């Protein structure tokens, strides 16, 4: 028996919501963390025109392994090898120092699969818009600007993946005076 796409997406968003249930964003309003993965999936569907179900599922799950007790094996078992592989590709190794993790994102971006690049583009677009909306608690204006500069280096390695998303990112970088 197979499930409808709607049923699969609901199963996926429910799994992500349970995993992120105790997490909040870093904004002063402490927004529930799940707003972020839902927003990333919505950017892909609504703004990127993406209909690939496994990409939308990976977007919903993209921070579960990095930020919760979820394992890649668990995702493979629940959602299959393709979704698990995309999430694996966009997961930073949290055992590494932060600077190294940030450097590796820039280095690895061009070598990611098309599906993983889509999730990365939407993740960056969401986070940059979030930074324009409000500043995370404790972040200085300089740290916000540094995030834009670093994100532009990652996005540079993701080019040629989705014109609509890349145009919107380009506009955000331009507003900050950051060259892509
Ligand atoms: N803009 C913003 N980001 C927030 C907020 N709350 C949590 N975050 C998360 O913080 C991460 C960016 O903050 P950093 O200090 O650079 O990274 P770190 O959490 O890994 O140390 C993003 O992780 P990520 O999604 O894994 O992406 P990435 O930046 O690692 O690529 C983002 O989702 C918020 O209120 N605003
Ligand atoms: Mn994210």
PDB file of C-alpha atoms and ligand atoms in Angstrom:
ATOM      1  CA  UNK A   1       0.000   0.000   0.000  1.00  0.00           C
ATOM      2  CA  UNK A   2       1.268   3.505  -0.734  1.00  0.00           C
ATOM      3  CA  UNK A   3       0.433   6.799   0.926  1.00  0.00           C
ATOM      4  CA  UNK A   4      -0.596  10.064  -0.737  1.00  0.00           C
ATOM      5  CA  UNK A   5       2.006  12.843  -0.919  1.00  0.00           C
ATOM      6  CA  UNK A   6      -0.072  14.833   1.555  1.00  0.00           C
ATOM      7  CA  UNK A   7      -0.048  11.969   4.048  1.00  0.00           C
ATOM      8  CA  UNK A   8       3.729  11.522   3.633  1.00  0.00           C
ATOM      9  CA  UNK A   9       4.363  15.240   4.223  1.00  0.00           C
ATOM     10  CA  UNK A  10       2.142  15.258   7.324  1.00  0.00           C
ATOM     11  CA  UNK A  11       3.957  12.220   8.709  1.00  0.00           C
ATOM     12  CA  UNK A  12       7.267  13.986   8.075  1.00  0.00           C
ATOM     13  CA  UNK A  13       6.310  17.342   9.606  1.00  0.00           C
ATOM     14  CA  UNK A  14       4.855  15.549  12.630  1.00  0.00           C
ATOM     15  CA  UNK A  15       8.135  13.638  13.113  1.00  0.00           C
ATOM     16  CA  UNK A  16      10.154  16.883  12.871  1.00  0.00           C
ATOM     17  CA  UNK A  17       7.806  18.691  15.278  1.00  0.00           C
ATOM     18  CA  UNK A  18       8.184  15.948  17.876  1.00  0.00           C
ATOM     19  CA  UNK A  19      11.969  15.962  17.519  1.00  0.00           C
ATOM     20  CA  UNK A  20      12.250  19.763  17.810  1.00  0.00           C
ATOM     21  CA  UNK A  21       9.508  20.002  20.457  1.00  0.00           C
ATOM     22  CA  UNK A  22      11.744  21.478  23.196  1.00  0.00           C
ATOM     23  CA  UNK A  23      13.780  23.797  20.963  1.00  0.00           C
ATOM     24  CA  UNK A  24      13.343  27.485  20.393  1.00  0.00           C
ATOM     25  CA  UNK A  25      14.924  29.898  17.889  1.00  0.00           C
ATOM     26  CA  UNK A  26      17.458  32.431  19.142  1.00  0.00           C
ATOM     27  CA  UNK A  27      15.218  35.450  18.479  1.00  0.00           C
ATOM     28  CA  UNK A  28      14.018  37.547  21.437  1.00  0.00           C
ATOM     29  CA  UNK A  29      10.524  36.072  21.041  1.00  0.00           C
ATOM     30  CA  UNK A  30      11.923  32.485  21.338  1.00  0.00           C
ATOM     31  CA  UNK A  31       9.929  31.296  18.323  1.00  0.00           C
ATOM     32  CA  UNK A  32       9.338  27.498  18.274  1.00  0.00           C
ATOM     33  CA  UNK A  33      12.243  25.940  16.295  1.00  0.00           C
ATOM     34  CA  UNK A  34       9.888  23.959  14.041  1.00  0.00           C
ATOM     35  CA  UNK A  35       8.827  27.226  12.349  1.00  0.00           C
ATOM     36  CA  UNK A  36      12.252  27.177  10.647  1.00  0.00           C
ATOM     37  CA  UNK A  37      12.148  23.740   8.921  1.00  0.00           C
ATOM     38  CA  UNK A  38       8.506  24.301   7.948  1.00  0.00           C
ATOM     39  CA  UNK A  39       9.480  27.685   6.497  1.00  0.00           C
ATOM     40  CA  UNK A  40      12.419  26.165   4.576  1.00  0.00           C
ATOM     41  CA  UNK A  41      10.141  23.521   2.998  1.00  0.00           C
ATOM     42  CA  UNK A  42       7.602  26.222   2.185  1.00  0.00           C
ATOM     43  CA  UNK A  43      10.240  28.376   0.453  1.00  0.00           C
ATOM     44  CA  UNK A  44      11.148  25.403  -1.754  1.00  0.00           C
ATOM     45  CA  UNK A  45       7.556  24.665  -2.655  1.00  0.00           C
ATOM     46  CA  UNK A  46       6.085  28.162  -2.841  1.00  0.00           C
ATOM     47  CA  UNK A  47       9.018  30.225  -4.108  1.00  0.00           C
ATOM     48  CA  UNK A  48      11.295  27.627  -5.705  1.00  0.00           C
ATOM     49  CA  UNK A  49       8.521  25.706  -7.480  1.00  0.00           C
ATOM     50  CA  UNK A  50       9.911  22.427  -6.124  1.00  0.00           C
ATOM     51  CA  UNK A  51       7.554  19.444  -6.281  1.00  0.00           C
ATOM     52  CA  UNK A  52      10.121  16.680  -5.525  1.00  0.00           C
ATOM     53  CA  UNK A  53       8.545  15.132  -2.415  1.00  0.00           C
ATOM     54  CA  UNK A  54      11.856  13.830  -1.063  1.00  0.00           C
ATOM     55  CA  UNK A  55      13.408  17.306  -1.226  1.00  0.00           C
ATOM     56  CA  UNK A  56      10.441  18.783   0.675  1.00  0.00           C
ATOM     57  CA  UNK A  57      10.706  15.984   3.269  1.00  0.00           C
ATOM     58  CA  UNK A  58      14.468  16.537   3.633  1.00  0.00           C
ATOM     59  CA  UNK A  59      13.798  20.257   4.157  1.00  0.00           C
ATOM     60  CA  UNK A  60      11.372  19.469   6.990  1.00  0.00           C
ATOM     61  CA  UNK A  61      13.948  17.126   8.561  1.00  0.00           C
ATOM     62  CA  UNK A  62      17.116  19.055   7.693  1.00  0.00           C
ATOM     63  CA  UNK A  63      18.103  20.104  11.240  1.00  0.00           C
ATOM     64  CA  UNK A  64      16.902  16.973  13.114  1.00  0.00           C
ATOM     65  CA  UNK A  65      20.238  15.130  13.046  1.00  0.00           C
ATOM     66  CA  UNK A  66      22.369  18.237  13.709  1.00  0.00           C
ATOM     67  CA  UNK A  67      20.232  19.569  16.539  1.00  0.00           C
ATOM     68  CA  UNK A  68      18.306  16.631  18.132  1.00  0.00           C
ATOM     69  CA  UNK A  69      18.928  12.963  19.051  1.00  0.00           C
ATOM     70  CA  UNK A  70      17.770  11.799  15.580  1.00  0.00           C
ATOM     71  CA  UNK A  71      20.137   9.529  13.628  1.00  0.00           C
ATOM     72  CA  UNK A  72      20.535   9.067   9.872  1.00  0.00           C
ATOM     73  CA  UNK A  73      19.603   5.378  10.311  1.00  0.00           C
ATOM     74  CA  UNK A  74      16.354   6.404  11.975  1.00  0.00           C
ATOM     75  CA  UNK A  75      15.537   8.714   9.034  1.00  0.00           C
ATOM     76  CA  UNK A  76      16.402   5.971   6.548  1.00  0.00           C
ATOM     77  CA  UNK A  77      14.121   3.552   8.348  1.00  0.00           C
ATOM     78  CA  UNK A  78      11.242   6.050   8.549  1.00  0.00           C
ATOM     79  CA  UNK A  79      11.561   7.919   5.244  1.00  0.00           C
ATOM     80  CA  UNK A  80      13.880   5.919   2.982  1.00  0.00           C
ATOM     81  CA  UNK A  81      17.474   6.207   1.706  1.00  0.00           C
ATOM     82  CA  UNK A  82      17.076   9.300  -0.497  1.00  0.00           C
ATOM     83  CA  UNK A  83      15.622  11.535   2.231  1.00  0.00           C
ATOM     84  CA  UNK A  84      18.247  10.229   4.691  1.00  0.00           C
ATOM     85  CA  UNK A  85      21.067  10.921   2.205  1.00  0.00           C
ATOM     86  CA  UNK A  86      19.923  14.516   1.541  1.00  0.00           C
ATOM     87  CA  UNK A  87      19.719  15.245   5.291  1.00  0.00           C
ATOM     88  CA  UNK A  88      23.164  13.682   5.786  1.00  0.00           C
ATOM     89  CA  UNK A  89      24.568  15.984   3.083  1.00  0.00           C
ATOM     90  CA  UNK A  90      23.271  19.134   4.808  1.00  0.00           C
ATOM     91  CA  UNK A  91      24.257  18.074   8.343  1.00  0.00           C
ATOM     92  CA  UNK A  92      27.314  19.737   9.923  1.00  0.00           C
ATOM     93  CA  UNK A  93      29.621  17.656  12.107  1.00  0.00           C
ATOM     94  CA  UNK A  94      28.975  19.243  15.497  1.00  0.00           C
ATOM     95  CA  UNK A  95      32.074  17.572  16.988  1.00  0.00           C
ATOM     96  CA  UNK A  96      34.230  19.975  14.946  1.00  0.00           C
ATOM     97  CA  UNK A  97      35.052  23.511  16.110  1.00  0.00           C
ATOM     98  CA  UNK A  98      32.619  26.108  14.777  1.00  0.00           C
ATOM     99  CA  UNK A  99      35.159  27.835  12.486  1.00  0.00           C
ATOM    100  CA  UNK A 100      36.024  24.495  10.881  1.00  0.00           C
ATOM    101  CA  UNK A 101      32.324  23.651  10.370  1.00  0.00           C
ATOM    102  CA  UNK A 102      31.752  27.016   8.705  1.00  0.00           C
ATOM    103  CA  UNK A 103      34.806  26.566   6.475  1.00  0.00           C
ATOM    104  CA  UNK A 104      33.704  23.073   5.447  1.00  0.00           C
ATOM    105  CA  UNK A 105      30.246  24.338   4.409  1.00  0.00           C
ATOM    106  CA  UNK A 106      31.932  26.719   1.952  1.00  0.00           C
ATOM    107  CA  UNK A 107      34.320  24.026   0.709  1.00  0.00           C
ATOM    108  CA  UNK A 108      31.698  21.283   0.296  1.00  0.00           C
ATOM    109  CA  UNK A 109      28.815  23.332  -1.172  1.00  0.00           C
ATOM    110  CA  UNK A 110      29.775  22.911  -4.871  1.00  0.00           C
ATOM    111  CA  UNK A 111      30.079  19.120  -4.464  1.00  0.00           C
ATOM    112  CA  UNK A 112      26.646  18.506  -2.934  1.00  0.00           C
ATOM    113  CA  UNK A 113      23.860  16.791  -4.910  1.00  0.00           C
ATOM    114  CA  UNK A 114      21.261  18.934  -6.697  1.00  0.00           C
ATOM    115  CA  UNK A 115      18.663  17.961  -4.062  1.00  0.00           C
ATOM    116  CA  UNK A 116      20.939  18.912  -1.151  1.00  0.00           C
ATOM    117  CA  UNK A 117      21.859  22.221  -2.839  1.00  0.00           C
ATOM    118  CA  UNK A 118      18.160  23.107  -3.029  1.00  0.00           C
ATOM    119  CA  UNK A 119      17.734  22.532   0.722  1.00  0.00           C
ATOM    120  CA  UNK A 120      20.878  24.571   1.473  1.00  0.00           C
ATOM    121  CA  UNK A 121      19.686  27.510  -0.665  1.00  0.00           C
ATOM    122  CA  UNK A 122      16.309  27.594   1.084  1.00  0.00           C
ATOM    123  CA  UNK A 123      17.928  27.204   4.537  1.00  0.00           C
ATOM    124  CA  UNK A 124      20.186  30.212   3.888  1.00  0.00           C
ATOM    125  CA  UNK A 125      17.320  32.270   2.424  1.00  0.00           C
ATOM    126  CA  UNK A 126      15.194  31.599   5.515  1.00  0.00           C
ATOM    127  CA  UNK A 127      17.994  32.402   7.974  1.00  0.00           C
ATOM    128  CA  UNK A 128      19.024  35.628   6.203  1.00  0.00           C
ATOM    129  CA  UNK A 129      15.413  36.839   6.118  1.00  0.00           C
ATOM    130  CA  UNK A 130      15.164  35.920   9.799  1.00  0.00           C
ATOM    131  CA  UNK A 131      18.247  38.069  10.517  1.00  0.00           C
ATOM    132  CA  UNK A 132      16.602  40.997   8.698  1.00  0.00           C
ATOM    133  CA  UNK A 133      13.410  40.450  10.735  1.00  0.00           C
ATOM    134  CA  UNK A 134      15.172  40.538  14.109  1.00  0.00           C
ATOM    135  CA  UNK A 135      18.586  40.037  15.678  1.00  0.00           C
ATOM    136  CA  UNK A 136      19.202  36.809  17.646  1.00  0.00           C
ATOM    137  CA  UNK A 137      19.763  37.430  21.365  1.00  0.00           C
ATOM    138  CA  UNK A 138      23.367  38.434  22.023  1.00  0.00           C
ATOM    139  CA  UNK A 139      24.340  38.992  18.377  1.00  0.00           C
ATOM    140  CA  UNK A 140      26.088  42.279  17.520  1.00  0.00           C
ATOM    141  CA  UNK A 141      25.474  44.043  14.182  1.00  0.00           C
ATOM    142  CA  UNK A 142      28.995  42.927  13.179  1.00  0.00           C
ATOM    143  CA  UNK A 143      28.128  39.262  13.795  1.00  0.00           C
ATOM    144  CA  UNK A 144      24.987  39.619  11.674  1.00  0.00           C
ATOM    145  CA  UNK A 145      27.033  41.143   8.851  1.00  0.00           C
ATOM    146  CA  UNK A 146      29.642  38.356   9.157  1.00  0.00           C
ATOM    147  CA  UNK A 147      26.861  35.778   8.787  1.00  0.00           C
ATOM    148  CA  UNK A 148      25.773  37.476   5.528  1.00  0.00           C
ATOM    149  CA  UNK A 149      29.363  37.463   4.222  1.00  0.00           C
ATOM    150  CA  UNK A 150      29.884  33.774   5.140  1.00  0.00           C
ATOM    151  CA  UNK A 151      26.467  32.787   3.704  1.00  0.00           C
ATOM    152  CA  UNK A 152      27.368  34.497   0.415  1.00  0.00           C
ATOM    153  CA  UNK A 153      30.471  32.288   0.167  1.00  0.00           C
ATOM    154  CA  UNK A 154      28.355  29.168   0.687  1.00  0.00           C
ATOM    155  CA  UNK A 155      25.701  30.337  -1.800  1.00  0.00           C
ATOM    156  CA  UNK A 156      28.418  31.042  -4.392  1.00  0.00           C
ATOM    157  CA  UNK A 157      29.115  27.298  -4.424  1.00  0.00           C
ATOM    158  CA  UNK A 158      25.409  26.489  -4.859  1.00  0.00           C
ATOM    159  CA  UNK A 159      24.856  28.561  -8.014  1.00  0.00           C
ATOM    160  CA  UNK A 160      23.066  27.140 -11.044  1.00  0.00           C
ATOM    161  CA  UNK A 161      20.590  25.198  -8.884  1.00  0.00           C
ATOM    162  CA  UNK A 162      17.385  27.293  -8.722  1.00  0.00           C
ATOM    163  CA  UNK A 163      17.138  30.711 -10.401  1.00  0.00           C
ATOM    164  CA  UNK A 164      14.230  32.042  -8.303  1.00  0.00           C
ATOM    165  CA  UNK A 165      15.881  31.293  -4.960  1.00  0.00           C
ATOM    166  CA  UNK A 166      19.291  32.503  -6.122  1.00  0.00           C
ATOM    167  CA  UNK A 167      17.811  35.831  -7.305  1.00  0.00           C
ATOM    168  CA  UNK A 168      16.194  36.419  -3.927  1.00  0.00           C
ATOM    169  CA  UNK A 169      19.444  35.598  -2.131  1.00  0.00           C
ATOM    170  CA  UNK A 170      21.360  37.873  -4.485  1.00  0.00           C
ATOM    171  CA  UNK A 171      18.989  40.721  -3.599  1.00  0.00           C
ATOM    172  CA  UNK A 172      19.531  40.210   0.155  1.00  0.00           C
ATOM    173  CA  UNK A 173      23.331  40.230  -0.309  1.00  0.00           C
ATOM    174  CA  UNK A 174      23.117  43.366  -2.467  1.00  0.00           C
ATOM    175  CA  UNK A 175      21.119  45.191   0.240  1.00  0.00           C
ATOM    176  CA  UNK A 176      23.975  44.455   2.662  1.00  0.00           C
ATOM    177  CA  UNK A 177      26.652  45.521   0.196  1.00  0.00           C
ATOM    178  CA  UNK A 178      27.946  41.915   0.027  1.00  0.00           C
ATOM    179  CA  UNK A 179      29.326  40.695  -3.310  1.00  0.00           C
ATOM    180  CA  UNK A 180      28.301  37.215  -4.417  1.00  0.00           C
TER     181      UNK A 180
HETATM  182  N1  LIG B   1      18.895  33.871  11.692  1.00  0.00           N
HETATM  183  C1  LIG B   1      18.570  33.125  12.775  1.00  0.00           C
HETATM  184  N2  LIG B   1      19.122  31.879  12.929  1.00  0.00           N
HETATM  185  C2  LIG B   1      18.764  31.167  14.015  1.00  0.00           C
HETATM  186  C3  LIG B   1      17.836  31.653  14.964  1.00  0.00           C
HETATM  187  N3  LIG B   1      17.654  30.692  15.899  1.00  0.00           N
HETATM  188  C4  LIG B   1      18.417  29.658  15.554  1.00  0.00           C
HETATM  189  N4  LIG B   1      19.102  29.926  14.424  1.00  0.00           N
HETATM  190  C5  LIG B   1      20.039  29.001  13.766  1.00  0.00           C
HETATM  191  O1  LIG B   1      21.353  29.448  14.070  1.00  0.00           O
HETATM  192  C6  LIG B   1      22.243  29.025  13.025  1.00  0.00           C
HETATM  193  C7  LIG B   1      23.158  30.193  12.683  1.00  0.00           C
HETATM  194  O2  LIG B   1      23.832  30.589  13.828  1.00  0.00           O
HETATM  195  P1  LIG B   1      25.398  30.367  13.999  1.00  0.00           P
HETATM  196  O3  LIG B   1      25.797  30.908  15.336  1.00  0.00           O
HETATM  197  O4  LIG B   1      26.090  30.902  12.784  1.00  0.00           O
HETATM  198  O5  LIG B   1      25.588  28.778  13.934  1.00  0.00           O
HETATM  199  P2  LIG B   1      25.511  27.646  15.051  1.00  0.00           P
HETATM  200  O6  LIG B   1      24.132  27.736  15.680  1.00  0.00           O
HETATM  201  O7  LIG B   1      25.728  26.401  14.237  1.00  0.00           O
HETATM  202  O8  LIG B   1      26.612  27.894  16.026  1.00  0.00           O
HETATM  203  C8  LIG B   1      21.406  28.555  11.854  1.00  0.00           C
HETATM  204  O9  LIG B   1      21.590  27.145  11.807  1.00  0.00           O
HETATM  205  P3  LIG B   1      21.288  26.254  10.506  1.00  0.00           P
HETATM  206  O10 LIG B   1      19.849  26.422  10.121  1.00  0.00           O
HETATM  207  O11 LIG B   1      21.794  24.897  10.828  1.00  0.00           O
HETATM  208  O12 LIG B   1      22.089  26.864   9.309  1.00  0.00           O
HETATM  209  P4  LIG B   1      23.623  27.290   9.115  1.00  0.00           P
HETATM  210  O13 LIG B   1      23.706  28.735   9.485  1.00  0.00           O
HETATM  211  O14 LIG B   1      24.460  26.400   9.991  1.00  0.00           O
HETATM  212  O15 LIG B   1      23.854  27.062   7.674  1.00  0.00           O
HETATM  213  C9  LIG B   1      19.979  28.987  12.259  1.00  0.00           C
HETATM  214  O16 LIG B   1      18.935  28.114  11.826  1.00  0.00           O
HETATM  215  C10 LIG B   1      17.280  32.965  14.773  1.00  0.00           C
HETATM  216  O17 LIG B   1      16.478  33.459  15.549  1.00  0.00           O
HETATM  217  N5  LIG B   1      17.670  33.645  13.661  1.00  0.00           N
HETATM  218 MN1  LIG B   2      18.470  25.141   9.145  1.00  0.00          MN
END
